[in-house]
XYZ file of C-alpha atoms in Angstrom:
332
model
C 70.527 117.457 108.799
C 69.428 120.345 110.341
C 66.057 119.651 110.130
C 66.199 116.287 111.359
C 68.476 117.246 114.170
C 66.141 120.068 115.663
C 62.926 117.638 115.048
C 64.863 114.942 117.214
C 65.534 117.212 119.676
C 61.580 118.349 119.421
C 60.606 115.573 119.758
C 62.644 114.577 122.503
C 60.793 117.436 124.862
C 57.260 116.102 123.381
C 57.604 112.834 124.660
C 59.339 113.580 128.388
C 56.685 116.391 128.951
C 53.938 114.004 127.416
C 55.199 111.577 130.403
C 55.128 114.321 132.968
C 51.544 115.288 131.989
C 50.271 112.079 132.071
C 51.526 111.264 135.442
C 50.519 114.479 136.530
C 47.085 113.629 135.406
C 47.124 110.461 137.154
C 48.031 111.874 140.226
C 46.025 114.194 140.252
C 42.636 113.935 138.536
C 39.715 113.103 141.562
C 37.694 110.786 138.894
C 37.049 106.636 138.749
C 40.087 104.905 136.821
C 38.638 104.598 133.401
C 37.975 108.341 133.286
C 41.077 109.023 134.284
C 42.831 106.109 131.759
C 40.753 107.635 129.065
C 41.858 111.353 129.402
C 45.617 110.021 129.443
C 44.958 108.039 126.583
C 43.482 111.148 124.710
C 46.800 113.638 125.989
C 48.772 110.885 124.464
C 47.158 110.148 121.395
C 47.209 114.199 120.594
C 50.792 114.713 121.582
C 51.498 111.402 119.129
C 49.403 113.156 116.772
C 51.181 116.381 116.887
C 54.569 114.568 116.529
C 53.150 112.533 113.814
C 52.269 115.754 111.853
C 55.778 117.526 112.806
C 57.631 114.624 110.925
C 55.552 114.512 108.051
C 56.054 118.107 107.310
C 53.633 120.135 109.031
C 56.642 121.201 111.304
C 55.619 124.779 112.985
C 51.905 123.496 113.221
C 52.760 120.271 114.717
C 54.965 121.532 117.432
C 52.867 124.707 117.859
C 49.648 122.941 118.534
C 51.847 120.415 121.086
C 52.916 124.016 122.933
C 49.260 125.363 122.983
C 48.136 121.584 124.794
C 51.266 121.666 127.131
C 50.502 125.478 128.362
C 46.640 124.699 128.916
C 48.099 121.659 130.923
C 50.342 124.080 132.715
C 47.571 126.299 133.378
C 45.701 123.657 134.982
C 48.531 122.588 136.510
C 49.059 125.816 138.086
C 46.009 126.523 139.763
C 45.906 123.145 142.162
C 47.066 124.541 145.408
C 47.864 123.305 148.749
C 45.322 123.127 151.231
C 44.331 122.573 155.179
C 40.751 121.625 154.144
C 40.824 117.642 153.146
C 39.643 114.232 155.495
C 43.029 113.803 157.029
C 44.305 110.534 158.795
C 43.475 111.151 162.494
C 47.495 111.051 163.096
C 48.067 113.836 161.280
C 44.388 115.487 161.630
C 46.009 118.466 163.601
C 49.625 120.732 162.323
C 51.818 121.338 165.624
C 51.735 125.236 166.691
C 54.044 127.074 169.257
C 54.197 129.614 171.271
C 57.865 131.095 172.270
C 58.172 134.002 174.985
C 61.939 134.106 176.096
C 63.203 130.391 177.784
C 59.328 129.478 177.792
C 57.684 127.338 174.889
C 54.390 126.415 174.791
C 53.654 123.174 172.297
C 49.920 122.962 170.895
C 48.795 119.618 169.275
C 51.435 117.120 170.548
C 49.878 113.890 169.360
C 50.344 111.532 172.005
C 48.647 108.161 170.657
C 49.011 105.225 172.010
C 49.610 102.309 169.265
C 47.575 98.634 169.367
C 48.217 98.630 165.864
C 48.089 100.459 162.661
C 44.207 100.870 162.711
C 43.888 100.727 166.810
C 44.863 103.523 168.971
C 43.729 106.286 171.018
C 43.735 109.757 169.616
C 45.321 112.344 172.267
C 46.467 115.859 171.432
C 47.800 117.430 174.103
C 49.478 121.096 174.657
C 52.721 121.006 176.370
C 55.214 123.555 177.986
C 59.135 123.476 177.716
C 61.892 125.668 179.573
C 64.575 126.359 176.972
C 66.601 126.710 179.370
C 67.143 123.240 180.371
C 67.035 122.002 177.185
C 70.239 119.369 177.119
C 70.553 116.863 174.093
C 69.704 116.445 170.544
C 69.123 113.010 168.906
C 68.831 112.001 164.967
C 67.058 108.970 164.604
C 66.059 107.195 161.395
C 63.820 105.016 160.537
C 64.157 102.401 157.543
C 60.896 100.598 155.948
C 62.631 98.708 153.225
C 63.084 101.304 150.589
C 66.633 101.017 149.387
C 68.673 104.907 150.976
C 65.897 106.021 152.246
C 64.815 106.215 155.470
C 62.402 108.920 157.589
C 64.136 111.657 159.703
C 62.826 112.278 163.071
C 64.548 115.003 165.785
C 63.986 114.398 169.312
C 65.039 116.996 171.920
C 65.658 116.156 175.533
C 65.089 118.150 178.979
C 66.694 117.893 182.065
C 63.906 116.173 183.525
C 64.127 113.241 181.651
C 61.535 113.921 178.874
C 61.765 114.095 175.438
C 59.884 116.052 172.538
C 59.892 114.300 168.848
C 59.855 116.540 165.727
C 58.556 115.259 162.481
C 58.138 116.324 159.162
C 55.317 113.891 157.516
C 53.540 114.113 154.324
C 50.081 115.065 154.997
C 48.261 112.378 154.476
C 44.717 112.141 153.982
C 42.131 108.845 154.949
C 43.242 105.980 152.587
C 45.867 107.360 151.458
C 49.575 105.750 151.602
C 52.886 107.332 150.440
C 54.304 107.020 146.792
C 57.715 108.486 146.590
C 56.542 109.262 142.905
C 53.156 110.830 143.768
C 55.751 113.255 145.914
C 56.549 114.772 142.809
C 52.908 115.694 141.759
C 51.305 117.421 144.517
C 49.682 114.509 146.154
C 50.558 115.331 149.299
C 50.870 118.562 151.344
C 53.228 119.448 154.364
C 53.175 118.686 158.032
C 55.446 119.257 160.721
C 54.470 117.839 163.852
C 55.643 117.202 167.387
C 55.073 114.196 169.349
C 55.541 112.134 172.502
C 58.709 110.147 171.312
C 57.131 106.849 172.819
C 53.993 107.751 169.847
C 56.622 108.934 167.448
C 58.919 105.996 167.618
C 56.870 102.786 168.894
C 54.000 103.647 165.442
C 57.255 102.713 162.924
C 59.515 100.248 165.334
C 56.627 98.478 167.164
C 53.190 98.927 164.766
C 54.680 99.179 161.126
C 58.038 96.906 161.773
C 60.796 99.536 160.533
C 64.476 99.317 161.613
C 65.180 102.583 163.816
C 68.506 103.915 164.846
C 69.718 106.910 167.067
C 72.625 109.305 166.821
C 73.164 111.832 169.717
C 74.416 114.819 167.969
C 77.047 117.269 169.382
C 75.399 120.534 169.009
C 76.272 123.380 171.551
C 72.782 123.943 173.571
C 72.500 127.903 171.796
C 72.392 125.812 168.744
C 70.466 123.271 170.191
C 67.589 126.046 171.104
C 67.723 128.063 167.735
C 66.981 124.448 166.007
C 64.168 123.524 168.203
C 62.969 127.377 167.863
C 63.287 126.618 164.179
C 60.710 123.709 163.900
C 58.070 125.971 165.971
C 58.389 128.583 163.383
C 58.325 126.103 159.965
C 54.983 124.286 161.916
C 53.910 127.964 162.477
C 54.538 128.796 159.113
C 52.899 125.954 157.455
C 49.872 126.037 159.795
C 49.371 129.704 158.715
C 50.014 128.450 154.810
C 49.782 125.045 153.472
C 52.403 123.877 151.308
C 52.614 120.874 149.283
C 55.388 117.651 150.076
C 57.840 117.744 147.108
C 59.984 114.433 147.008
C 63.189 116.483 146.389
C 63.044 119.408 147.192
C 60.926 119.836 150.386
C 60.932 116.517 152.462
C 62.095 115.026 155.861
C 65.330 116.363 155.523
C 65.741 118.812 153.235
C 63.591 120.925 155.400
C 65.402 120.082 158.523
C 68.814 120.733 156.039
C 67.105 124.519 155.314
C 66.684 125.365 159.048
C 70.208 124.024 159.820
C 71.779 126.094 157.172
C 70.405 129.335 159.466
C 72.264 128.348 162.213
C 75.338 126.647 161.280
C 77.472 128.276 158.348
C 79.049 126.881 155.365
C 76.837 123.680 155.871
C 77.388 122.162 152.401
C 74.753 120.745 149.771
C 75.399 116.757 149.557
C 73.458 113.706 147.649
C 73.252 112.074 151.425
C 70.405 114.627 151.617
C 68.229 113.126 149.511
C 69.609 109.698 150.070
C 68.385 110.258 153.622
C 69.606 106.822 155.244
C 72.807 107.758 154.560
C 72.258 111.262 156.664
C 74.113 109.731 159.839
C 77.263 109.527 157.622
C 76.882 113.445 156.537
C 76.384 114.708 160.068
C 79.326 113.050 161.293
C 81.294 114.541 157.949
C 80.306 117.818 159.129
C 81.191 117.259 162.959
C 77.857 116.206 164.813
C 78.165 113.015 165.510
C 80.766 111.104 168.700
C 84.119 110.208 167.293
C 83.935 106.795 166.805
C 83.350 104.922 163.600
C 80.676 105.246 161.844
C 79.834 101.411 162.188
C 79.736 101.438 165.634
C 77.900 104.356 166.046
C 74.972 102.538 163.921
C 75.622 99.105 165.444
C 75.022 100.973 169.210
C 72.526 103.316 168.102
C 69.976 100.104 166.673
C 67.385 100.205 169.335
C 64.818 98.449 167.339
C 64.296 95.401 169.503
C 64.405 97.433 172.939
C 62.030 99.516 171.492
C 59.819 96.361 170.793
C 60.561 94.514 174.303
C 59.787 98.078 175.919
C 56.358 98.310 174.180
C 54.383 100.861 176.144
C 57.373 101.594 179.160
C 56.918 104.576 180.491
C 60.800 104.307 181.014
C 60.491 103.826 176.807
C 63.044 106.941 175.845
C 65.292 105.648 178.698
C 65.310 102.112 177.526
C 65.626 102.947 173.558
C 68.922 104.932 174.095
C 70.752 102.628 177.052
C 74.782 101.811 175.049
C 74.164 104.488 172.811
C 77.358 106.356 172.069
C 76.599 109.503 174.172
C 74.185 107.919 175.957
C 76.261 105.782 178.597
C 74.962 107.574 181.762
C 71.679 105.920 181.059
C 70.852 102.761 183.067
């Protein structure tokens, strides 16, 4: 019983790592399909054949020669690293840097496109200064494109002269290439935190790519307010000087914003609405950053998806987007 109970259990780990290393394989192999079908198809026949010989009473060999496969996959596995060196989509060609010298912070490579459509638009990086010191609201805003709980994070900070500076954090997407949720977990994508022109930021998913979009002004006091927006220079900073790859989990839209937020407010707690990220609005107002009103109404006001679309190009746009948003109501 022994026996049988330990080979279970073997065999158990065989076949989820098997899985793992022929997705990460998949993901990650640069040959045509049927190379790539026929490699997997070899891992999995040897793994079955290693299995095959555990059961029939070549125990130690069998599971010893599925160990030696598994760390030469591991060792391969190990040695694909992160890079700034790949044909990028022109939107996220360039990785926002900063420069911070007391109230004063200079922006280099705001992307300011403007949107025809997905495959139409001018390119436009710009460089950009900010005074700190008149830095006076944060907004959440999230962005829904059909995929049950999750939506994409985007913090936009506003001056007192109206304007308003988006903060991103995007996989790193190269020409061709589209998001898998599952190829998150394999290294297909690296890092990018960028900051835009929130009329580029917000019209490419409301007005190009047709996602629902809602906004949350969060009650932040403005020290915090600066230490988060000094936060996202340093992380683009950081991952200018150092690639690092997208991980679905554990280093995405919001868990990064989650790690920087944890520096500056204490005792912020862990939380599945994390990684659930549509449901983020509902943890910020558990933890005291959102108006108090209901929850409801707070999304209900906060949908700007069709002003955004009637706005199109506005130069008013970040005006019109948050008019009856709790917070908001000074804005005509």
């Amino acid at each position: 019983m022994l026996r049988i109970l330990l080979l279970s259990l073997g065999t158990l780990i065989i076949i989820l790592s098997c899985v793992w290393g022929g997705m990460a394989l998949w993901f990650q192999l640069p040959w045509p399909l049927p190379w790539r079908v026929g490699l997997i198809a070899v891992w999995v026949g040897a793994a079955l054949g290693m299995l095959w010989l555990a059961w029939t009473g070549t125990v130690w060999p069998g599971l010893a020669g599925y160990a030696l496969m598994f760390a030469l996959l591991m060792l391969w596995w190990g040695s694909l690293e992160p890079s700034h060196e790949r044909q990028w989509a022109d939107d996220l060609a360039r990785i926002t840097q900063g420069d911070i010298r007391g109230q004063q912070a200079t922006l280099h490579n705001v992307r300011n496109f403007h949107w025809r459509s997905e495959d139409d638009y001018d390119v436009r990086w710009e460089t950009r200064s900010y005074d700190l010191g008149s830095l006076r609201s944060v907004d959440l805003i999230t962005s829904q494109w059909g995929m049950p709980g999750i939506a994409h994070i985007l913090v936009s900070f506003g001056f007192d002269d109206g304007k308003f500076i988006t903060f991103t954090v995007e996989i790193r997407r190269e020409r061709n290439e589209s998001f898998s949720a599952i190829g998150g977990f394999f290294k297909q994508f690296e890092l990018n935190v960028l900051a835009s022109d929130e009329r580029d930021a917000v019209r490419v998913r409301t007005n190009v790519r047709g996602e629902q979009a809602h906004l949350y002004r969060v009650e932040m006091p403005e020290q915090a307010m600066r230490d988060l927006f000094v936060a996202y220079v340093e992380e683009a900073n950081r991952l200018s000087a150092q690639p690092r790859f997208y991980h679905t989990v554990t280093a995405n839209c919001t868990i990064i914003v989650y790690n920087m937020m944890e520096q500056i407010v204490d005792g912020l707690p862990m939380d599945a609405r994390l990684l659930l990220s549509a449901y983020l609005p509902s943890y910020v107002k558990d933890v005291g950053g959102l108006a108090d009103e209901p929850l409801e109404t707070l999304r209900a006001r906060g949908d700007f998806t069709e002003r955004a679309r009637r706005a199109g190009d506005d130069e008013n746009f970040s005006r019109i987007i948050r008019r009856g948003v709790p917070g908001w109501e000074s804005i005509r």
